[in-house]
Amino acid sequence: MTVLSDKARPIVQNTLPVVADHIAEIANRFYAHMFAEHPEFQDGMFNRGNQAEGSQPKALAGSVAVFATRLLSHPPRIPERLLTRIAHKHASLGIRPDQYDIVREHLMWAIGDVLGDAVTPDVAAAWDEVYWLMAYALIHQERGLYSARGVTPDRVWRQWRVAAKEWETDDVVSFVMRRVDDRPVKTSLPGQYVTLLATMPDGVRQPRQYSLTRADDGEHRYFAVKRVHGGGRPDGEVSNLLHDSVKVGDELTMSVPYGDVVLDDSGRPVVFASAGIGVTPMAGMLSHLVAAGSHLHVTMLHADAAESTFPLRAQIAGDLARLPKSSLYVWYEQDQRTVLPVTGVFSGAMNLDQVDLPEDAVHYLCGPLPFLQSIRSALIDRGVPPRDIQYEVFGPDLWQADAD
């Protein structure tokens, strides 16, 4: 049971405000201190782009604050969705239980470094208790995820060969990966992702997660990569490497599939809402539905600059044509012209008031954070229960809207 002890509870309650006020600084100090002591953690485990822009420390800070707040406000309930999202990401990186000891050492150091004399032995012990309650919850979930895949943390990785690169738009390329050995391929659930380890010019391996865009066939994995332009900041180092330097015939290291946002199999109607490259997990789910011969009522909503920038549009339109109860609505901000067999096309940003959505549907969202916030709010205003809205975030989840 995830409950604070009687001794720790009032201490955490009294110190949570000051810890929360300084949690971002604590997270920054924690990562800097840990990487100084364990530089190997920067090779194959952490996205240094997210570290540089500060999104990873912010996500850690928010997760710890949410978890501690829940321990106080709703014991013994814990933020299951938040922890599940983290556990799947950790499993896709091969995180081991013993690494939580290292994280604990440097996180507790950072709390003391930032808060100084306010961290008495009793305060340190209370927050150590918070840490281990969260850590053990994650370790337990991750153990189950490894077991379900029949792997250990050091065996989540496998070599794959680039069988094809297919340009979807000027900035998006699809990769077709073929296995290089005869071992069985671990099947994916519709909507899941793989982690790819890319070796950068300086020799450091950088992990990135990519949604699988087609159903499994036992031989291949399919994913799409958008080139990341920095817009005043550094360009995305992995996306540009994959676009410019990785060629057909090259080998890449990928994990077995993970991800908690997967297609509901209860038989209820499905609504997919995506923007830009956020369409990739939707493409994977649609491909699974076609492979299963589904008769679900499927509504696909997509927003983009124009049809020419709509990734995987031919695949998606083709799969929807194979689903007898499906519809496709698109919103284009720059050019409303379309040759796709759409049910409706609109100009500007996605507006749910322009379409009729099925009752009692399960909704899946993916795209930039402002898009997710807008569409989720619109659905809730329509009376859709939050439990029927799942969202996928590319990168650290700074929103944590479904932490409950």
CSV table of C-alpha atoms in Angstrom, one decimal:
chain,number,residue,atom,x,y,z
A,1,MET,CA,0.0,0.0,0.0
A,2,THR,CA,1.4,3.4,-1.0
A,3,VAL,CA,0.9,5.4,2.2
A,4,LEU,CA,3.2,7.7,4.1
A,5,SER,CA,4.1,6.7,7.6
A,6,ASP,CA,2.5,8.6,10.5
A,7,LYS,CA,5.9,10.3,11.2
A,8,ALA,CA,6.6,11.4,7.7
A,9,ARG,CA,3.1,12.6,6.7
A,10,PRO,CA,3.0,15.8,8.7
A,11,ILE,CA,6.6,16.6,7.8
A,12,VAL,CA,5.9,16.2,4.1
A,13,GLN,CA,2.7,18.2,4.5
A,14,ASN,CA,4.6,21.1,6.2
A,15,THR,CA,7.5,21.1,3.8
A,16,LEU,CA,5.7,20.4,0.5
A,17,PRO,CA,5.1,24.1,-0.3
A,18,VAL,CA,8.8,25.1,0.0
A,19,VAL,CA,9.9,22.0,-1.9
A,20,ALA,CA,7.4,22.7,-4.6
A,21,ASP,CA,8.5,26.3,-4.8
A,22,HIS,CA,12.1,25.1,-5.4
A,23,ILE,CA,11.5,21.8,-7.2
A,24,ALA,CA,12.6,23.1,-10.6
A,25,GLU,CA,15.9,24.3,-9.2
A,26,ILE,CA,16.2,21.0,-7.3
A,27,ALA,CA,15.7,19.0,-10.5
A,28,ASN,CA,18.3,21.1,-12.4
A,29,ARG,CA,20.9,20.6,-9.6
A,30,PHE,CA,20.1,16.9,-9.4
A,31,TYR,CA,20.8,16.2,-13.1
A,32,ALA,CA,24.0,18.3,-13.1
A,33,HIS,CA,25.3,16.5,-10.0
A,34,MET,CA,24.3,13.1,-11.2
A,35,PHE,CA,25.8,13.5,-14.7
A,36,ALA,CA,29.1,14.8,-13.2
A,37,GLU,CA,29.4,11.7,-11.1
A,38,HIS,CA,27.9,9.3,-13.7
A,39,PRO,CA,28.7,10.6,-17.2
A,40,GLU,CA,27.8,7.2,-18.5
A,41,PHE,CA,24.1,8.0,-17.9
A,42,GLN,CA,24.3,10.5,-20.8
A,43,ASP,CA,25.1,7.7,-23.2
A,44,GLY,CA,22.0,5.9,-24.3
A,45,MET,CA,19.7,6.9,-21.4
A,46,PHE,CA,18.9,10.7,-21.4
A,47,ASN,CA,17.9,12.9,-24.3
A,48,ARG,CA,20.4,15.7,-24.1
A,49,GLY,CA,18.3,18.0,-26.2
A,50,ASN,CA,15.5,17.8,-23.5
A,51,GLN,CA,18.2,18.4,-20.9
A,52,ALA,CA,19.5,21.5,-22.7
A,53,GLU,CA,16.1,23.1,-23.1
A,54,GLY,CA,15.1,22.2,-19.6
A,55,SER,CA,12.0,20.1,-20.4
A,56,GLN,CA,13.3,16.9,-18.7
A,57,PRO,CA,14.1,18.6,-15.4
A,58,LYS,CA,10.7,20.3,-15.5
A,59,ALA,CA,8.9,16.9,-16.1
A,60,LEU,CA,10.8,15.3,-13.2
A,61,ALA,CA,9.9,18.2,-10.9
A,62,GLY,CA,6.3,18.1,-11.9
A,63,SER,CA,6.1,14.3,-11.4
A,64,VAL,CA,7.6,14.4,-7.9
A,65,ALA,CA,5.3,17.3,-6.9
A,66,VAL,CA,2.2,15.5,-8.2
A,67,PHE,CA,3.1,12.3,-6.5
A,68,ALA,CA,3.8,13.9,-3.1
A,69,THR,CA,0.6,15.9,-3.4
A,70,ARG,CA,-1.4,12.8,-4.1
A,71,LEU,CA,0.1,11.0,-1.1
A,72,LEU,CA,-1.2,13.8,1.1
A,73,SER,CA,-4.6,14.4,-0.5
A,74,HIS,CA,-5.8,11.0,-1.7
A,75,PRO,CA,-4.1,8.2,0.2
A,76,PRO,CA,-3.7,5.3,-0.7
A,77,ARG,CA,-4.4,6.3,-4.3
A,78,ILE,CA,-1.5,7.1,-6.5
A,79,PRO,CA,-1.4,8.9,-9.9
A,80,GLU,CA,-1.6,5.6,-11.9
A,81,ARG,CA,-1.6,7.1,-15.4
A,82,LEU,CA,1.4,9.3,-14.6
A,83,LEU,CA,3.4,6.4,-13.2
A,84,THR,CA,2.4,4.1,-16.1
A,85,ARG,CA,3.5,6.7,-18.6
A,86,ILE,CA,6.9,7.0,-16.9
A,87,ALA,CA,7.3,3.2,-16.4
A,88,HIS,CA,6.7,2.5,-20.1
A,89,LYS,CA,9.3,5.1,-21.1
A,90,HIS,CA,11.8,3.6,-18.6
A,91,ALA,CA,11.2,0.1,-19.8
A,92,SER,CA,11.8,1.2,-23.4
A,93,LEU,CA,15.2,2.5,-22.2
A,94,GLY,CA,16.2,-0.6,-20.2
A,95,ILE,CA,16.2,1.1,-16.8
A,96,ARG,CA,17.3,-1.2,-14.0
A,97,PRO,CA,16.2,-1.3,-10.4
A,98,ASP,CA,19.7,-0.6,-9.1
A,99,GLN,CA,19.8,2.7,-10.9
A,100,TYR,CA,17.1,4.0,-8.6
A,101,ASP,CA,19.6,4.0,-5.8
A,102,ILE,CA,21.9,6.3,-7.8
A,103,VAL,CA,19.0,8.6,-8.6
A,104,ARG,CA,18.0,8.7,-5.0
A,105,GLU,CA,21.5,9.6,-3.8
A,106,HIS,CA,21.7,12.6,-6.2
A,107,LEU,CA,18.1,13.8,-5.7
A,108,MET,CA,18.5,13.9,-2.0
A,109,TRP,CA,21.8,15.7,-2.4
A,110,ALA,CA,20.0,18.3,-4.6
A,111,ILE,CA,17.2,18.8,-2.0
A,112,GLY,CA,19.8,19.5,0.7
A,113,ASP,CA,21.9,21.7,-1.6
A,114,VAL,CA,19.0,23.9,-2.5
A,115,LEU,CA,17.1,24.1,0.8
A,116,GLY,CA,20.1,24.1,3.1
A,117,ASP,CA,19.5,24.0,6.8
A,118,ALA,CA,15.8,23.5,6.3
A,119,VAL,CA,16.5,19.9,5.5
A,120,THR,CA,16.8,18.5,9.0
A,121,PRO,CA,17.4,14.7,9.4
A,122,ASP,CA,13.6,14.2,9.9
A,123,VAL,CA,12.8,16.2,6.8
A,124,ALA,CA,15.4,14.3,4.8
A,125,ALA,CA,14.0,11.0,6.1
A,126,ALA,CA,10.4,12.0,5.2
A,127,TRP,CA,11.3,13.0,1.6
A,128,ASP,CA,13.4,9.8,1.3
A,129,GLU,CA,10.2,7.9,2.1
A,130,VAL,CA,8.3,9.8,-0.7
A,131,TYR,CA,11.1,9.0,-3.1
A,132,TRP,CA,11.1,5.3,-2.4
A,133,LEU,CA,7.3,5.0,-2.5
A,134,MET,CA,7.4,6.5,-6.0
A,135,ALA,CA,10.5,4.5,-7.0
A,136,TYR,CA,9.1,1.1,-5.8
A,137,ALA,CA,5.8,1.8,-7.6
A,138,LEU,CA,7.8,2.4,-10.8
A,139,ILE,CA,10.1,-0.6,-10.3
A,140,HIS,CA,7.1,-2.8,-9.7
A,141,GLN,CA,5.4,-1.7,-13.0
A,142,GLU,CA,8.7,-1.9,-14.9
A,143,ARG,CA,9.3,-5.5,-13.7
A,144,GLY,CA,5.9,-6.4,-15.0
A,145,LEU,CA,6.5,-4.7,-18.4
A,146,TYR,CA,9.8,-6.6,-18.8
A,147,SER,CA,8.2,-9.8,-17.9
A,148,ALA,CA,5.3,-9.3,-20.3
A,149,ARG,CA,7.8,-8.9,-23.1
A,150,GLY,CA,10.0,-11.8,-22.0
A,151,VAL,CA,13.0,-9.6,-21.7
A,152,THR,CA,15.4,-8.2,-19.1
A,153,PRO,CA,16.5,-4.6,-19.0
A,154,ASP,CA,19.7,-5.4,-20.9
A,155,ARG,CA,17.8,-7.3,-23.5
A,156,VAL,CA,15.2,-4.7,-24.6
A,157,TRP,CA,17.6,-3.8,-27.5
A,158,ARG,CA,17.9,-5.4,-30.9
A,159,GLN,CA,19.6,-4.6,-34.2
A,160,TRP,CA,17.5,-3.8,-37.2
A,161,ARG,CA,18.5,-2.9,-40.8
A,162,VAL,CA,17.0,0.0,-42.8
A,163,ALA,CA,15.1,-1.7,-45.6
A,164,ALA,CA,13.6,1.5,-47.1
A,165,LYS,CA,13.4,5.2,-46.6
A,166,GLU,CA,10.2,6.8,-48.0
A,167,TRP,CA,9.6,10.5,-48.1
A,168,GLU,CA,6.2,11.4,-46.8
A,169,THR,CA,6.6,15.2,-47.0
A,170,ASP,CA,9.5,17.7,-47.3
A,171,ASP,CA,10.2,17.2,-43.6
A,172,VAL,CA,8.9,13.7,-42.8
A,173,VAL,CA,10.5,10.4,-43.8
A,174,SER,CA,9.2,6.9,-43.1
A,175,PHE,CA,11.6,4.2,-42.1
A,176,VAL,CA,11.0,0.5,-42.9
A,177,MET,CA,13.2,-1.6,-40.6
A,178,ARG,CA,13.8,-5.3,-41.2
A,179,ARG,CA,15.1,-7.7,-38.5
A,180,VAL,CA,18.6,-9.0,-39.0
A,181,ASP,CA,18.3,-12.3,-37.2
A,182,ASP,CA,15.9,-15.2,-36.8
A,183,ARG,CA,14.6,-14.5,-33.3
A,184,PRO,CA,10.9,-13.9,-33.1
A,185,VAL,CA,9.7,-10.3,-33.2
A,186,LYS,CA,7.9,-9.0,-30.1
A,187,THR,CA,4.5,-7.9,-31.2
A,188,SER,CA,3.4,-4.3,-30.6
A,189,LEU,CA,0.0,-3.1,-29.3
A,190,PRO,CA,-1.7,-0.5,-31.5
A,191,GLY,CA,-0.4,2.9,-30.6
A,192,GLN,CA,2.9,1.9,-29.0
A,193,TYR,CA,6.4,3.2,-29.8
A,194,VAL,CA,10.0,2.0,-29.9
A,195,THR,CA,13.1,3.7,-28.6
A,196,LEU,CA,15.8,4.1,-31.1
A,197,LEU,CA,19.5,4.6,-30.1
A,198,ALA,CA,21.3,6.7,-32.6
A,199,THR,CA,25.1,7.1,-32.3
A,200,MET,CA,26.0,10.7,-32.8
A,201,PRO,CA,29.2,12.1,-34.4
A,202,ASP,CA,30.8,12.4,-30.9
A,203,GLY,CA,30.1,8.8,-30.1
A,204,VAL,CA,27.4,9.4,-27.6
A,205,ARG,CA,24.2,7.3,-28.2
A,206,GLN,CA,21.0,9.4,-28.1
A,207,PRO,CA,17.6,7.7,-27.4
A,208,ARG,CA,14.4,8.9,-29.2
A,209,GLN,CA,10.9,7.4,-29.1
A,210,TYR,CA,9.0,6.9,-32.4
A,211,SER,CA,5.5,5.7,-32.7
A,212,LEU,CA,5.0,2.6,-34.9
A,213,THR,CA,3.0,3.5,-37.9
A,214,ARG,CA,1.9,0.1,-39.2
A,215,ALA,CA,0.7,-3.2,-37.8
A,216,ASP,CA,3.3,-5.9,-37.2
A,217,ASP,CA,4.1,-8.4,-39.9
A,218,GLY,CA,6.7,-10.4,-38.1
A,219,GLU,CA,9.6,-9.1,-40.1
A,220,HIS,CA,9.4,-5.3,-40.1
A,221,ARG,CA,8.9,-2.2,-37.9
A,222,TYR,CA,7.7,1.1,-39.4
A,223,PHE,CA,8.1,4.6,-38.0
A,224,ALA,CA,8.2,8.1,-39.3
A,225,VAL,CA,10.6,10.9,-38.3
A,226,LYS,CA,10.0,14.7,-38.7
A,227,ARG,CA,13.1,16.8,-39.2
A,228,VAL,CA,13.3,19.1,-36.2
A,229,HIS,CA,14.2,22.7,-37.1
A,230,GLY,CA,15.5,24.7,-34.1
A,231,GLY,CA,13.9,28.0,-35.0
A,232,GLY,CA,16.7,29.9,-33.2
A,233,ARG,CA,17.7,27.0,-31.1
A,234,PRO,CA,19.8,24.0,-32.2
A,235,ASP,CA,18.2,21.7,-34.8
A,236,GLY,CA,17.2,18.2,-33.6
A,237,GLU,CA,20.4,16.2,-33.7
A,238,VAL,CA,18.8,12.8,-34.1
A,239,SER,CA,16.1,13.7,-36.6
A,240,ASN,CA,18.6,15.4,-38.8
A,241,LEU,CA,21.0,12.5,-38.5
A,242,LEU,CA,18.3,10.1,-39.5
A,243,HIS,CA,17.2,12.2,-42.5
A,244,ASP,CA,20.6,13.1,-43.8
A,245,SER,CA,23.1,10.4,-42.8
A,246,VAL,CA,21.3,7.1,-42.2
A,247,LYS,CA,21.0,5.1,-45.4
A,248,VAL,CA,19.3,2.0,-46.7
A,249,GLY,CA,21.3,-1.0,-45.5
A,250,ASP,CA,22.5,0.7,-42.3
A,251,GLU,CA,21.8,-0.9,-38.9
A,252,LEU,CA,20.0,0.8,-36.0
A,253,THR,CA,19.4,-0.3,-32.4
A,254,MET,CA,15.8,-0.3,-31.3
A,255,SER,CA,13.9,-1.4,-28.2
A,256,VAL,CA,11.0,-3.8,-28.0
A,257,PRO,CA,7.6,-1.8,-28.2
A,258,TYR,CA,6.3,0.0,-25.2
A,259,GLY,CA,3.7,2.8,-24.6
A,260,ASP,CA,0.6,3.1,-22.4
A,261,VAL,CA,-1.6,4.8,-25.0
A,262,VAL,CA,-3.0,1.8,-26.8
A,263,LEU,CA,-6.2,1.2,-28.7
A,264,ASP,CA,-9.2,0.3,-26.5
A,265,ASP,CA,-10.7,-3.1,-27.6
A,266,SER,CA,-14.1,-2.8,-25.9
A,267,GLY,CA,-15.9,-2.3,-29.2
A,268,ARG,CA,-16.8,1.4,-28.6
A,269,PRO,CA,-16.5,4.0,-31.3
A,270,VAL,CA,-13.1,5.6,-31.7
A,271,VAL,CA,-12.2,9.2,-32.4
A,272,PHE,CA,-8.6,10.1,-33.4
A,273,ALA,CA,-7.6,13.7,-33.3
A,274,SER,CA,-4.1,14.7,-34.4
A,275,ALA,CA,-2.0,17.6,-35.6
A,276,GLY,CA,1.2,17.4,-37.7
A,277,ILE,CA,3.5,14.6,-36.9
A,278,GLY,CA,1.1,13.7,-34.1
A,279,VAL,CA,-0.7,11.5,-36.7
A,280,THR,CA,1.9,8.7,-36.4
A,281,PRO,CA,0.3,6.7,-33.5
A,282,MET,CA,-3.1,7.2,-35.1
A,283,ALA,CA,-1.7,5.7,-38.3
A,284,GLY,CA,-0.4,2.7,-36.3
A,285,MET,CA,-3.8,2.2,-34.7
A,286,LEU,CA,-5.7,2.4,-38.0
A,287,SER,CA,-3.3,-0.1,-39.5
A,288,HIS,CA,-4.0,-2.5,-36.7
A,289,LEU,CA,-7.8,-2.0,-37.2
A,290,VAL,CA,-7.5,-2.9,-40.9
A,291,ALA,CA,-5.4,-5.9,-40.1
A,292,ALA,CA,-8.0,-7.1,-37.6
A,293,GLY,CA,-10.9,-6.6,-40.1
A,294,SER,CA,-12.5,-4.2,-37.6
A,295,HIS,CA,-16.1,-2.9,-38.0
A,296,LEU,CA,-15.7,-0.1,-35.4
A,297,HIS,CA,-17.1,3.3,-36.0
A,298,VAL,CA,-13.9,5.3,-36.6
A,299,THR,CA,-13.7,9.1,-36.9
A,300,MET,CA,-10.3,10.6,-37.9
A,301,LEU,CA,-9.7,14.3,-37.3
A,302,HIS,CA,-6.4,15.9,-38.5
A,303,ALA,CA,-5.0,19.4,-38.6
A,304,ASP,CA,-2.1,20.5,-40.7
A,305,ALA,CA,-0.7,23.5,-42.6
A,306,ALA,CA,-1.8,22.0,-45.9
A,307,GLU,CA,-2.4,18.6,-47.5
A,308,SER,CA,1.2,18.6,-48.8
A,309,THR,CA,2.4,18.6,-45.2
A,310,PHE,CA,0.0,15.9,-43.9
A,311,PRO,CA,2.3,12.9,-43.1
A,312,LEU,CA,1.2,9.4,-44.0
A,313,ARG,CA,-1.9,10.8,-45.7
A,314,ALA,CA,-2.0,8.2,-48.5
A,315,GLN,CA,-1.6,5.3,-46.0
A,316,ILE,CA,-4.3,6.8,-43.7
A,317,ALA,CA,-6.8,7.5,-46.4
A,318,GLY,CA,-6.3,3.9,-47.8
A,319,ASP,CA,-6.8,2.3,-44.4
A,320,LEU,CA,-9.9,4.4,-43.7
A,321,ALA,CA,-11.3,3.2,-47.0
A,322,ARG,CA,-11.0,-0.3,-45.8
A,323,LEU,CA,-12.9,0.4,-42.6
A,324,PRO,CA,-16.6,0.4,-43.5
A,325,LYS,CA,-17.7,2.8,-40.7
A,326,SER,CA,-15.1,5.5,-41.0
A,327,SER,CA,-14.9,9.2,-41.7
A,328,LEU,CA,-12.0,11.7,-42.2
A,329,TYR,CA,-12.2,15.4,-41.5
A,330,VAL,CA,-9.2,17.7,-42.1
A,331,TRP,CA,-8.3,21.3,-41.2
A,332,TYR,CA,-5.7,23.2,-43.2
A,333,GLU,CA,-4.4,26.5,-42.1
A,334,GLN,CA,-2.7,27.6,-45.4
A,335,ASP,CA,-4.3,25.8,-48.3
A,336,GLN,CA,-7.8,24.2,-48.1
A,337,ARG,CA,-7.4,22.3,-51.4
A,338,THR,CA,-7.6,18.5,-51.1
A,339,VAL,CA,-7.5,15.4,-53.3
A,340,LEU,CA,-8.0,13.0,-50.4
A,341,PRO,CA,-11.4,11.3,-50.1
A,342,VAL,CA,-12.3,13.3,-47.1
A,343,THR,CA,-15.7,13.6,-45.4
A,344,GLY,CA,-15.1,17.3,-44.7
A,345,VAL,CA,-12.3,19.9,-45.1
A,346,PHE,CA,-12.1,23.2,-43.2
A,347,SER,CA,-9.8,26.1,-43.0
A,348,GLY,CA,-7.9,27.2,-39.9
A,349,ALA,CA,-7.4,25.4,-36.6
A,350,MET,CA,-9.3,22.3,-35.7
A,351,ASN,CA,-12.8,23.1,-34.4
A,352,LEU,CA,-14.9,20.3,-33.0
A,353,ASP,CA,-18.1,22.4,-33.3
A,354,GLN,CA,-17.8,21.8,-37.1
A,355,VAL,CA,-18.3,18.0,-36.9
A,356,ASP,CA,-20.6,15.5,-35.3
A,357,LEU,CA,-18.8,13.0,-33.1
A,358,PRO,CA,-20.2,9.6,-32.0
A,359,GLU,CA,-21.6,9.1,-28.6
A,360,ASP,CA,-19.7,7.0,-26.0
A,361,ALA,CA,-16.5,7.1,-28.0
A,362,VAL,CA,-12.9,6.6,-26.8
A,363,HIS,CA,-10.8,9.6,-27.9
A,364,TYR,CA,-7.1,9.6,-28.7
A,365,LEU,CA,-5.1,12.8,-29.1
A,366,CYS,CA,-1.6,13.5,-30.3
A,367,GLY,CA,0.1,16.8,-31.4
A,368,PRO,CA,1.7,19.9,-30.0
A,369,LEU,CA,0.8,20.8,-26.4
A,370,PRO,CA,-1.5,23.8,-27.3
A,371,PHE,CA,-3.4,21.5,-29.6
A,372,LEU,CA,-3.8,18.8,-27.0
A,373,GLN,CA,-5.0,21.4,-24.4
A,374,SER,CA,-7.6,22.9,-26.8
A,375,ILE,CA,-9.1,19.6,-28.0
A,376,ARG,CA,-9.2,18.0,-24.6
A,377,SER,CA,-10.9,21.0,-23.2
A,378,ALA,CA,-13.4,21.1,-26.1
A,379,LEU,CA,-14.2,17.4,-25.5
A,380,ILE,CA,-14.7,17.8,-21.8
A,381,ASP,CA,-17.0,20.8,-22.5
A,382,ARG,CA,-19.0,18.4,-24.6
A,383,GLY,CA,-19.4,16.1,-21.6
A,384,VAL,CA,-16.8,13.5,-22.5
A,385,PRO,CA,-15.4,12.0,-19.3
A,386,PRO,CA,-11.6,12.6,-18.9
A,387,ARG,CA,-11.2,8.8,-18.6
A,388,ASP,CA,-12.3,8.5,-22.2
A,389,ILE,CA,-9.6,10.8,-23.4
A,390,GLN,CA,-6.0,9.5,-23.9
A,391,TYR,CA,-3.2,11.6,-25.2
A,392,GLU,CA,0.3,11.0,-26.4
A,393,VAL,CA,3.1,13.5,-25.9
A,394,PHE,CA,6.3,13.4,-27.9
A,395,GLY,CA,9.0,14.2,-25.3
A,396,PRO,CA,8.6,14.8,-21.6
A,397,ASP,CA,5.1,15.3,-20.4
A,398,LEU,CA,5.0,18.8,-19.0
A,399,TRP,CA,1.2,18.9,-19.0
A,400,GLN,CA,0.3,15.8,-16.9
A,401,ALA,CA,-3.4,16.4,-17.5
A,402,ASP,CA,-4.3,12.8,-16.9
A,403,ALA,CA,-2.2,12.4,-13.7
A,404,ASP,CA,-5.5,11.5,-11.9
